[in-house]
Amino acid sequence: MNDSSMLSDELHEYWSGIANTFQWRKKWDSLQTGNFDECNVQWFNGARLNITENCLDRHLEKRRHKKALIFEPNNPNEAAIFYTYGELHLSVCRFANLLKSKGVKKGDVVCFYMGMTPELMIGILACARIGAIHTVVFGGFSPQSLRGRLEDSNAKIIITHDGGYRGDKVTPLKSMVDEAIENLSFVETVLVVKRTHTEIQMKQGRDYFYDVLIKECELFCPAVEVEAEDPLFILYTSGSTGKPKGLVHTTAGYMVHVGNSFKDVFQIKENDIFWCTADIGWITGHSYLTYGPLLNGSTTVMFEGVPNYPTPARFWEVIEKHKVTHLYTAPTAIRSLEKFGSDIPESFSMKSLKVLGSVGEPINEEAWQWYHKYVGKERCPIVDTWWQTETGGIMISPIAGVTKLKPAHATLPLIGIVPVLVDEKGREENAMVASGNLCIKYPWPSLARTIYGDHERFKLTYFSTYKGLYFTGDGARRDEDGFYRITGRVDDVINVSGHRIGTAEVEEAINEHLLITESAVVGFPHEIKGQGIYAFVTCNDDLILPEVLIKEIRATVEKVIGPIAKPDVIQIVHSLPKTRSGKIMRRILRKIVENDLGNIGDTSTLLNPECVEDIIKGKKS
Ligand code: WTA
């Protein structure tokens, strides 16, 4: 079956062995084709399947009455909802029939802008059932951001809530959708799932209530057979330049690596209860809240709320209530709970817990130790999993209970994944102990295949920096055990509370404010969020009070992108440091906000060296 691929016989054998554990309508003709240079990697060509048969139907015989999904609402006084595999299968079929009744066909894009309720998971699986492509937009993005993603993906149907709960807030999702789609003629249908019973406007002939339509839907929907390389979903993420890019994941490759990595990394057993706290609006919620657990017939917990509502004991209560065995969360959540002291988790035994996971950003050693001691009671291994929206699934991570633990290290690549460290020129660092830019050497099945509508940008972003390699955008160090420690992004992407934000995007948003001439945004070390957003701005009007301007800038960013991108610190400056050719020297600004003044370097060649001193003097701690 081997062809012109770059895979060694060993890798070839490994991946085909894994793929054989899934259910196919027809197996592949070639395991893998294409390469990074030509940016045309494909997997399992010729194969035909439906991922929901792997997530649902194939479990029905043995696990029909086993819990597939546990839904824990935002409000602890509201009852949890349980779906068995049988019930989830039925719900997905009915939702799929509803989509069909609204004209959704194979290959159509369906957009979800929802809070975290079961209908979101059921909805994306319903898309997969009929070969439609789901694109989930995180409910924390603004209407303007949603509009941009709709314009890019051409989704003609949107599924939303009247309102979404998150902590003590109600987000008016439906009215945000109304704002986003004003005059967008290609949007034909808005489907509203009732949740908060907030008052909303319904446009006749366009807007429908889910609970009314679902009653008319039949209970079974046959799974549509798709090709291995048919798209499963588009997920937007930020890069160092331009607007967010819609990464496209295809069906078979994504399924194979996500399903298998879930089982391996977390060492899942039949009766385990897996809780991934991520929102489905992010890749972690796609891969390890939805697809990974369901592909393995596991029980997955979905939580609508936030860690500190109504109290900072909420996570620990959920763990005890549902006897969670695996907790998979982000360092930001850990740090934000650490702040309330160890007494709170200490008062819970959490004896069901077996494995802890971390994802989304580097975990600092202190947070690792706290997580290990107070949550895992020093008996649960921590898997620090490194991966990206682009990689689809986990790439570098300990295997729970197997790999030696080293705080703050993602440790070793999973089998089948071959990372390399390269220097600036792209030369591979061959010594065991090394540091450099992290690249991946060979194709793996769940690599994103393209940026929706812009293959050239895909090629340029990931495969042009270093010839023949996939470039991750992260820096890393490798120690004497071969263990990797991810040191963070080396490009203009920052990681705020585990959310990826492009500094260029924030600058663009700030510049929409009428009084702003220029801005430069950099990340700074933040105790809870990992990185915070620091914006330097120049203003063309000195009649406005700085505090008023700062408030307005924050509101502008919230309107353009959403609350998650609001700068933590805004410093108004006379000018920004520039090279003689007019390029803003963000490197200098980064050193200033990191308090690393010794490493600012030579500023004498700048166009305006005097501004550096001014900026340092005016720096806000
Ligand atoms: C960062 C999230 C250190 C990294 C799954 C990466 C991490 C970006 C880790 C991707 C980790 C993710 N240790 N850094 N364990 N996991 N990152 O696309 O900078 O939202 O490039 O995917 O998060 O973020 P994304």
XYZ file of C-alpha atoms and ligand atoms in Angstrom:
646
model
C 0.000 0.000 0.000
C 3.006 2.299 0.354
C 3.408 5.039 -2.246
C 5.499 8.129 -2.688
C 5.017 9.258 0.911
C 7.892 10.259 3.125
C 6.860 7.943 5.912
C 9.255 5.244 7.013
C 7.967 1.667 6.945
C 7.752 1.817 10.701
C 5.529 4.899 10.778
C 3.478 3.465 7.967
C 2.893 0.281 9.865
C 2.115 2.126 13.065
C -0.558 4.366 11.561
C -2.209 1.614 9.567
C -2.368 -0.527 12.700
C -4.109 2.299 14.554
C -6.470 3.039 11.668
C -7.519 -0.599 11.569
C -9.081 -0.238 15.015
C -11.773 2.083 13.598
C -14.857 1.264 11.602
C -14.737 1.962 7.871
C -17.328 1.550 5.172
C -14.380 0.966 2.844
C -10.686 0.903 3.736
C -8.069 3.150 2.135
C -6.226 2.558 -1.122
C -3.187 4.507 0.037
C -2.296 5.269 3.619
C -0.645 8.618 3.058
C 0.252 10.751 0.083
C 1.817 14.153 -0.455
C 4.378 16.050 1.556
C 5.003 19.295 3.416
C 6.986 20.896 0.580
C 4.093 20.728 -1.798
C 1.613 21.259 1.012
C -0.594 18.437 -0.186
C -0.619 15.910 2.649
C -3.493 13.455 2.550
C -4.325 10.347 4.524
C -6.407 7.264 3.898
C -7.303 8.185 0.343
C -9.958 5.965 -1.103
C -11.422 5.183 2.301
C -15.070 5.850 3.069
C -16.650 6.257 6.471
C -18.835 8.307 8.759
C -17.251 9.514 11.996
C -20.564 9.371 13.899
C -20.790 5.640 13.232
C -17.482 5.452 15.060
C -18.636 7.786 17.841
C -22.114 6.360 18.318
C -23.495 3.454 16.277
C -20.620 1.120 16.878
C -21.051 1.420 20.652
C -24.763 0.692 20.669
C -24.494 -3.039 21.023
C -22.319 -2.961 24.149
C -22.861 0.510 25.539
C -26.414 1.523 24.651
C -27.216 2.159 28.326
C -23.832 3.541 29.289
C -23.594 7.273 29.951
C -22.086 9.059 26.987
C -22.594 12.628 28.140
C -23.047 14.221 31.540
C -24.172 17.822 31.323
C -23.502 19.958 34.384
C -25.315 23.304 34.168
C -23.915 26.684 35.123
C -26.217 26.878 38.118
C -25.479 24.107 40.639
C -29.135 24.078 41.699
C -30.227 23.025 38.251
C -30.224 19.272 37.705
C -27.499 17.644 35.646
C -28.639 15.966 32.429
C -27.447 12.553 31.310
C -27.420 11.009 27.844
C -26.723 7.340 27.329
C -25.113 6.265 24.063
C -28.567 5.193 22.912
C -30.048 8.588 23.744
C -27.190 10.529 22.232
C -27.468 8.527 19.028
C -31.155 9.291 18.851
C -30.664 12.994 19.577
C -27.989 13.285 16.917
C -30.213 11.540 14.362
C -33.123 13.846 15.086
C -30.973 16.963 14.922
C -29.537 15.691 11.635
C -33.063 15.284 10.291
C -33.850 18.812 11.399
C -30.813 20.139 9.519
C -31.916 18.195 6.455
C -35.397 19.679 6.716
C -33.785 23.107 6.540
C -32.001 22.158 3.345
C -28.560 21.372 4.775
C -26.669 18.959 2.544
C -23.285 17.238 2.459
C -20.527 19.834 2.134
C -22.615 22.769 3.461
C -21.168 24.836 6.287
C -23.203 25.127 9.489
C -22.222 27.727 12.079
C -22.714 27.314 15.831
C -22.645 30.321 18.164
C -23.824 28.894 21.436
C -23.277 28.438 25.105
C -22.097 25.084 26.372
C -25.218 22.924 26.351
C -25.758 19.397 25.032
C -27.378 20.757 21.855
C -24.014 22.154 20.797
C -22.371 18.747 20.929
C -25.405 17.057 19.420
C -25.506 19.691 16.683
C -21.936 19.262 15.533
C -22.340 15.497 15.514
C -25.554 15.954 13.517
C -23.535 17.841 10.896
C -21.020 15.022 10.764
C -23.894 12.554 10.435
C -24.933 14.106 7.120
C -21.509 15.179 5.887
C -22.068 18.877 6.590
C -19.117 20.923 7.856
C -19.430 22.470 11.298
C -17.817 25.692 12.318
C -18.171 26.641 15.962
C -17.591 30.247 16.920
C -16.842 30.747 20.617
C -19.744 32.592 22.283
C -17.290 35.129 23.746
C -16.547 36.625 20.335
C -18.300 39.821 19.309
C -20.971 40.060 16.595
C -18.383 41.697 14.356
C -16.031 38.717 14.759
C -18.898 36.334 14.112
C -19.780 38.243 10.967
C -16.212 37.979 9.676
C -16.247 34.219 10.181
C -19.640 33.898 8.505
C -18.466 35.898 5.511
C -15.404 33.730 5.249
C -17.184 30.398 5.600
C -20.422 31.311 3.803
C -22.477 29.443 6.372
C -26.110 29.759 5.432
C -27.443 28.419 8.698
C -26.578 29.475 12.245
C -27.534 27.710 15.411
C -27.617 29.786 18.560
C -29.278 30.230 21.941
C -31.663 32.946 23.042
C -29.015 33.638 25.651
C -26.082 31.787 27.179
C -25.136 31.352 30.819
C -21.560 31.728 31.997
C -21.045 32.417 35.674
C -23.200 35.346 36.739
C -23.539 36.625 33.174
C -26.183 36.095 30.536
C -24.875 36.634 27.004
C -27.637 37.735 24.615
C -26.497 35.382 21.863
C -29.533 35.659 19.575
C -29.477 39.440 19.464
C -25.720 39.259 18.839
C -26.457 36.979 15.876
C -29.068 39.472 14.634
C -26.429 42.179 14.714
C -23.832 39.987 13.036
C -26.015 38.984 10.101
C -27.637 42.291 9.323
C -27.681 42.488 5.522
C -25.831 39.198 5.108
C -28.081 37.821 2.430
C -26.618 34.331 2.273
C -27.756 33.475 5.816
C -31.065 31.715 5.281
C -31.828 30.160 8.638
C -31.257 30.923 12.303
C -32.169 28.130 14.645
C -32.683 29.144 18.268
C -32.254 26.712 21.128
C -34.030 28.131 24.176
C -31.883 28.367 27.260
C -32.197 31.586 29.255
C -35.683 32.568 28.057
C -34.345 36.036 27.375
C -36.666 38.134 25.259
C -35.617 38.008 21.619
C -36.779 39.103 18.189
C -37.671 36.384 15.698
C -37.612 37.173 12.000
C -40.309 35.356 10.119
C -39.122 32.947 7.490
C -35.572 33.037 8.818
C -35.655 32.323 12.541
C -37.015 29.121 14.049
C -37.186 27.581 17.484
C -35.375 24.292 17.791
C -37.824 22.865 20.328
C -40.720 23.357 17.929
C -39.039 21.883 14.852
C -37.340 18.960 16.572
C -40.727 17.511 17.531
C -41.442 16.869 13.876
C -38.181 15.041 13.218
C -37.867 11.328 12.715
C -35.876 9.262 15.159
C -33.376 7.714 12.801
C -31.101 9.307 10.268
C -28.797 7.126 8.197
C -25.160 8.169 8.324
C -23.967 9.679 5.060
C -20.863 7.974 3.715
C -18.036 10.479 3.174
C -14.550 10.289 1.700
C -11.576 10.179 4.063
C -10.481 13.640 2.995
C -13.916 15.285 3.088
C -13.866 18.190 5.535
C -15.269 17.537 8.987
C -15.015 21.058 10.366
C -13.556 24.520 10.041
C -12.229 26.162 13.169
C -11.001 29.745 13.215
C -7.850 30.617 15.064
C -5.547 33.594 15.298
C -2.220 33.891 13.580
C 0.553 36.437 13.623
C -0.886 38.423 10.743
C -4.211 39.247 9.202
C -7.634 38.061 10.150
C -8.289 34.728 11.857
C -7.837 31.756 9.611
C -10.310 28.944 9.174
C -8.353 25.742 9.603
C -9.919 22.808 7.837
C -9.801 19.346 9.378
C -10.766 16.339 7.333
C -12.625 13.296 8.503
C -10.516 10.156 8.629
C -7.128 11.508 9.668
C -8.634 13.612 12.425
C -10.648 10.668 13.697
C -7.696 8.290 13.768
C -5.278 10.478 15.690
C -7.786 12.100 18.029
C -9.429 8.809 18.957
C -6.150 7.071 19.518
C -4.329 9.869 21.334
C -7.246 10.232 23.769
C -6.993 6.584 24.708
C -3.205 6.531 24.947
C -2.415 9.779 26.702
C -5.132 9.531 29.323
C -4.982 5.725 29.637
C -8.749 5.589 29.621
C -10.554 2.576 31.104
C -14.144 1.515 30.457
C -15.748 3.088 33.528
C -13.795 6.318 33.614
C -15.509 9.704 33.690
C -13.589 12.246 31.639
C -14.000 15.961 32.195
C -12.462 18.404 29.775
C -13.280 21.938 30.888
C -12.655 23.610 27.528
C -15.426 25.270 25.560
C -16.399 23.511 22.321
C -15.562 26.815 20.622
C -11.897 25.827 20.845
C -10.055 22.851 19.399
C -9.694 21.203 22.824
C -13.462 21.070 23.121
C -13.718 19.490 19.678
C -11.033 16.877 20.147
C -11.114 15.914 23.814
C -14.580 16.843 25.014
C -16.458 15.555 22.001
C -14.742 13.337 19.458
C -11.950 11.722 21.521
C -14.170 10.430 24.336
C -17.041 9.371 22.064
C -14.743 7.560 19.642
C -13.667 5.477 22.615
C -17.127 4.866 24.059
C -16.201 6.882 27.155
C -18.300 9.107 29.385
C -17.620 12.789 28.818
C -18.606 15.654 31.127
C -19.705 18.963 29.667
C -19.786 21.984 31.964
C -21.664 25.129 31.098
C -20.103 27.389 33.701
C -16.824 28.834 34.871
C -14.393 27.705 37.602
C -15.275 30.326 40.218
C -19.060 30.501 39.989
C -20.882 30.521 42.326
C -17.798 29.788 44.421
C -14.202 28.765 43.747
C -15.123 25.285 44.976
C -17.222 24.611 41.863
C -14.657 22.441 40.042
C -14.055 20.278 43.093
C -17.792 19.913 43.688
C -18.335 18.781 40.096
C -15.532 16.242 40.452
C -17.101 14.761 43.584
C -20.641 14.912 42.260
C -19.935 13.084 39.030
C -17.025 10.964 40.284
C -14.733 12.396 37.658
C -11.642 10.255 37.069
C -9.841 12.535 34.590
C -9.692 16.315 34.773
C -8.311 18.107 31.711
C -8.023 21.870 32.114
C -5.865 24.911 31.375
C -3.115 26.370 33.564
C -5.069 29.631 33.771
C -7.940 27.870 35.510
C -5.491 26.229 37.908
C -3.786 29.529 38.717
C -7.072 31.345 39.173
C -8.210 28.717 41.697
C -4.805 28.594 43.396
C -5.337 32.245 44.257
C -8.196 31.276 46.611
C -5.884 29.095 48.662
C -5.319 25.400 49.091
C -7.909 25.026 51.883
C -10.707 24.775 49.363
C -9.446 21.776 47.370
C -8.036 20.317 50.588
C -11.526 20.047 51.983
C -12.515 17.730 49.128
C -11.144 14.212 48.938
C -11.722 13.924 45.183
C -10.902 10.275 45.542
C -12.311 9.375 42.140
C -9.541 11.326 40.385
C -6.860 9.267 38.644
C -5.284 11.528 36.026
C -4.901 15.277 35.617
C -4.248 17.049 32.345
C -3.049 20.480 31.326
C -3.429 22.153 27.941
C -3.363 25.405 26.042
C -0.352 27.243 27.415
C 2.862 26.517 29.246
C 2.210 25.475 32.829
C 4.571 27.139 35.276
C 6.206 24.976 37.884
C 4.357 26.517 40.823
C 0.950 25.877 39.273
C 2.046 22.331 38.347
C 3.046 21.615 41.953
C -0.168 23.051 43.328
C -2.260 21.016 40.876
C -0.302 17.900 41.762
C -0.465 18.380 45.521
C -3.897 19.829 46.223
C -5.981 18.508 43.371
C -4.215 15.265 42.547
C -3.294 14.646 46.220
C 0.133 13.599 44.998
C -1.224 10.386 43.546
C -2.446 11.493 40.098
C -0.012 11.882 37.236
C -0.255 15.152 35.324
C -0.184 15.004 31.554
C 1.019 18.323 30.171
C -0.232 18.012 26.620
C 1.229 20.204 23.898
C -0.656 20.612 20.648
C -2.456 23.185 18.486
C -5.622 23.864 16.509
C -3.563 22.972 13.446
C -2.331 19.646 14.796
C -5.880 18.452 15.569
C -4.713 16.255 18.430
C -2.061 15.943 21.131
C 1.520 15.813 19.832
C 3.863 15.921 22.819
C 2.718 14.656 26.193
C 3.462 12.198 28.958
C 1.473 8.978 28.869
C -0.455 8.919 32.147
C 1.203 6.640 34.674
C 3.894 5.573 32.224
C 6.147 8.540 31.418
C 8.316 9.863 34.214
C 6.866 13.171 35.389
C 8.824 16.366 35.175
C 6.990 19.515 36.228
C 6.267 21.975 33.429
C 7.512 19.613 30.720
C 5.340 18.249 27.943
C 7.993 15.493 27.892
C 7.972 13.130 24.891
C 6.281 13.013 21.492
C 3.519 10.479 21.024
C 4.354 7.487 18.862
C 4.116 8.486 15.220
C 5.020 12.115 15.895
C 8.541 13.266 15.078
C 9.377 16.734 16.429
C 12.654 18.518 15.678
C 14.247 21.689 16.978
C 15.787 24.009 14.412
C 17.914 27.109 14.604
C 17.018 30.339 12.812
C 18.375 29.026 9.533
C 16.325 25.866 9.782
C 19.251 23.615 10.669
C 18.176 20.710 12.793
C 19.666 20.653 16.303
C 20.974 17.133 16.563
C 22.317 17.212 20.090
C 19.990 15.795 22.701
C 20.180 18.912 24.864
C 19.148 21.781 22.639
C 16.745 24.633 22.194
C 15.184 26.118 19.101
C 12.047 26.499 17.097
C 9.752 23.524 17.255
C 8.910 21.829 13.960
C 7.409 18.488 12.972
C 9.253 16.372 10.484
C 6.726 13.939 9.046
C 3.032 14.127 8.268
C 0.592 12.813 10.881
C -3.066 12.071 10.203
C -4.784 14.917 12.074
C -2.791 17.765 10.560
C -5.138 20.486 9.252
C -5.225 20.322 5.458
C -5.711 23.935 4.521
C -6.971 27.355 5.492
C -10.514 27.599 4.180
C -10.421 29.498 0.921
C -6.721 30.338 1.124
C -4.410 27.413 0.508
C -1.521 29.731 -0.327
C -1.684 31.297 3.130
C -1.667 27.817 4.646
C 1.484 26.938 2.763
C 3.148 30.210 3.598
C 2.298 30.146 7.291
C 3.328 26.605 8.134
C 5.543 25.130 5.450
C 7.629 27.978 4.054
C 9.664 29.058 7.067
C 11.729 25.863 7.101
C 11.963 23.684 4.041
C 10.325 20.320 4.395
C 9.089 20.950 7.915
C 5.824 21.958 9.569
C 6.596 25.018 11.702
C 4.568 25.265 14.903
C 5.276 28.882 15.863
C 6.483 27.682 19.278
C 9.937 27.631 20.811
C 11.082 24.677 22.916
C 13.983 23.199 24.850
C 15.005 19.547 24.972
C 16.821 18.130 27.988
C 19.092 15.161 28.628
C 16.109 12.793 28.797
C 14.897 14.017 25.430
C 12.031 15.743 27.247
C 10.548 18.819 25.599
C 9.635 21.943 27.467
C 7.584 24.376 25.430
C 8.745 27.911 26.066
C 5.980 29.768 24.222
C 5.229 31.410 20.910
C 8.073 32.843 18.912
C 5.766 34.777 16.587
C 3.296 37.605 17.112
C 0.700 35.387 18.681
C 0.040 35.642 22.397
C -1.615 33.195 24.651
C -4.010 34.875 27.059
C -5.700 32.525 29.515
C -4.995 29.725 27.062
C -6.721 31.649 24.235
C -4.711 32.401 21.140
C -4.771 36.041 20.170
C -2.884 37.658 17.298
C -1.305 40.940 18.343
C -1.899 42.292 14.826
C -5.623 41.617 15.217
C -5.753 43.573 18.470
C -3.778 46.438 16.899
C -6.188 46.568 13.998
C -9.095 46.704 16.412
C -7.491 49.505 18.452
C -6.778 51.467 15.292
C -10.478 51.535 14.533
C -10.741 54.147 17.280
C -10.841 57.540 15.600
C -8.282 59.217 17.812
C -5.648 56.524 17.554
C -2.831 57.027 15.102
C -0.830 53.897 15.739
C -0.634 51.040 18.151
C 1.671 48.198 19.076
C 0.519 45.233 21.119
C 2.724 42.783 22.968
C 2.215 40.085 25.563
C 3.486 40.525 29.102
C 3.863 37.943 31.874
C 0.591 37.793 33.826
C 0.264 35.958 37.109
C -3.095 34.352 36.331
C -3.570 34.569 32.577
C -0.069 33.423 31.646
C 0.176 36.365 29.302
C -1.674 39.638 29.425
C -2.202 42.145 26.618
C -0.163 45.352 26.760
C -1.001 48.019 24.199
C 1.071 51.068 23.366
C -0.874 53.703 21.488
C -0.255 57.089 19.979
C -3.148 59.519 19.883
C -3.727 62.422 17.554
C -5.701 64.489 20.006
C -4.542 65.715 23.381
C -7.894 67.126 24.394
C -9.197 63.801 25.594
C -8.507 62.620 29.128
C -6.240 59.574 29.111
C -8.619 57.565 31.303
C -11.494 58.287 28.928
C -9.441 57.280 25.931
C -8.308 54.079 27.618
C -11.890 53.142 28.427
C -12.915 53.807 24.860
C -10.079 51.750 23.425
C -11.062 48.807 25.571
C -14.662 49.163 24.431
C -13.544 49.319 20.794
C -11.571 46.091 21.091
C -14.482 44.424 22.830
C -16.752 45.465 19.979
C -14.406 44.397 17.199
C -13.088 41.111 18.638
C -14.755 40.366 21.961
C -14.043 40.725 25.677
C -11.226 38.157 25.613
C -9.011 40.503 23.579
C -9.394 43.622 25.726
C -5.945 44.965 26.624
C -5.033 44.652 30.292
C -2.752 47.652 30.107
C -2.837 50.606 27.734
C -0.023 53.117 27.696
C -0.418 56.298 25.696
C 2.951 57.315 24.258
C 4.250 60.141 22.077
C 5.814 57.804 19.565
C 6.595 54.137 19.064
C 10.178 52.950 18.529
C 10.797 52.516 14.815
C 13.534 51.449 12.484
C 14.667 53.925 9.877
C 12.421 52.185 7.421
C 9.464 52.872 9.682
C 8.906 49.406 11.116
C 7.690 49.327 14.714
C 10.242 47.542 16.911
C 7.962 45.338 18.945
C 10.976 43.427 20.241
C 12.011 46.491 22.261
C 8.506 46.931 23.621
C 8.423 43.277 24.591
C 11.649 43.669 26.572
C 10.234 46.737 28.310
C 7.038 45.023 29.424
C 8.985 41.954 30.505
C 11.174 44.224 32.652
C 14.171 42.869 30.793
C 15.771 46.242 30.219
C 19.286 44.774 30.110
C 18.419 43.018 26.856
C 16.844 45.864 24.942
C 19.940 46.013 22.762
C 21.271 48.895 20.743
C 18.645 51.582 20.213
C 20.941 54.130 18.587
C 20.031 52.996 15.082
C 16.339 53.706 15.657
C 14.601 56.522 13.882
C 13.533 57.908 17.261
C 15.785 56.476 19.994
C 14.648 59.072 22.523
C 11.177 57.534 22.732
C 12.505 54.398 24.434
C 13.454 56.272 27.610
C 10.036 57.968 27.648
C 8.240 54.681 27.265
C 10.220 53.086 30.078
C 9.441 56.039 32.341
C 5.739 55.869 31.575
C 5.481 52.086 31.876
C 2.573 50.832 33.895
C 3.428 47.948 36.145
C 0.220 26.751 23.309
C -4.638 24.514 22.022
C 2.842 24.933 26.331
C 1.293 26.775 22.239
C -4.575 22.987 22.134
C 0.525 26.421 20.986
C 1.028 25.041 24.934
C -0.798 27.088 21.230
C 0.574 23.789 25.408
C -1.922 26.432 20.490
C 1.345 23.136 26.425
C -0.779 24.515 23.871
N 2.473 23.745 26.848
N 2.158 25.584 25.395
N 0.981 21.975 26.967
N -0.553 23.486 24.733
N 0.165 25.454 24.007
O -4.387 26.391 18.802
O 1.819 28.072 22.165
O -5.580 27.155 20.894
O 1.144 26.869 19.808
O -4.521 24.907 20.697
O -1.006 26.988 22.642
O -3.144 26.978 20.866
P -4.478 26.402 20.269
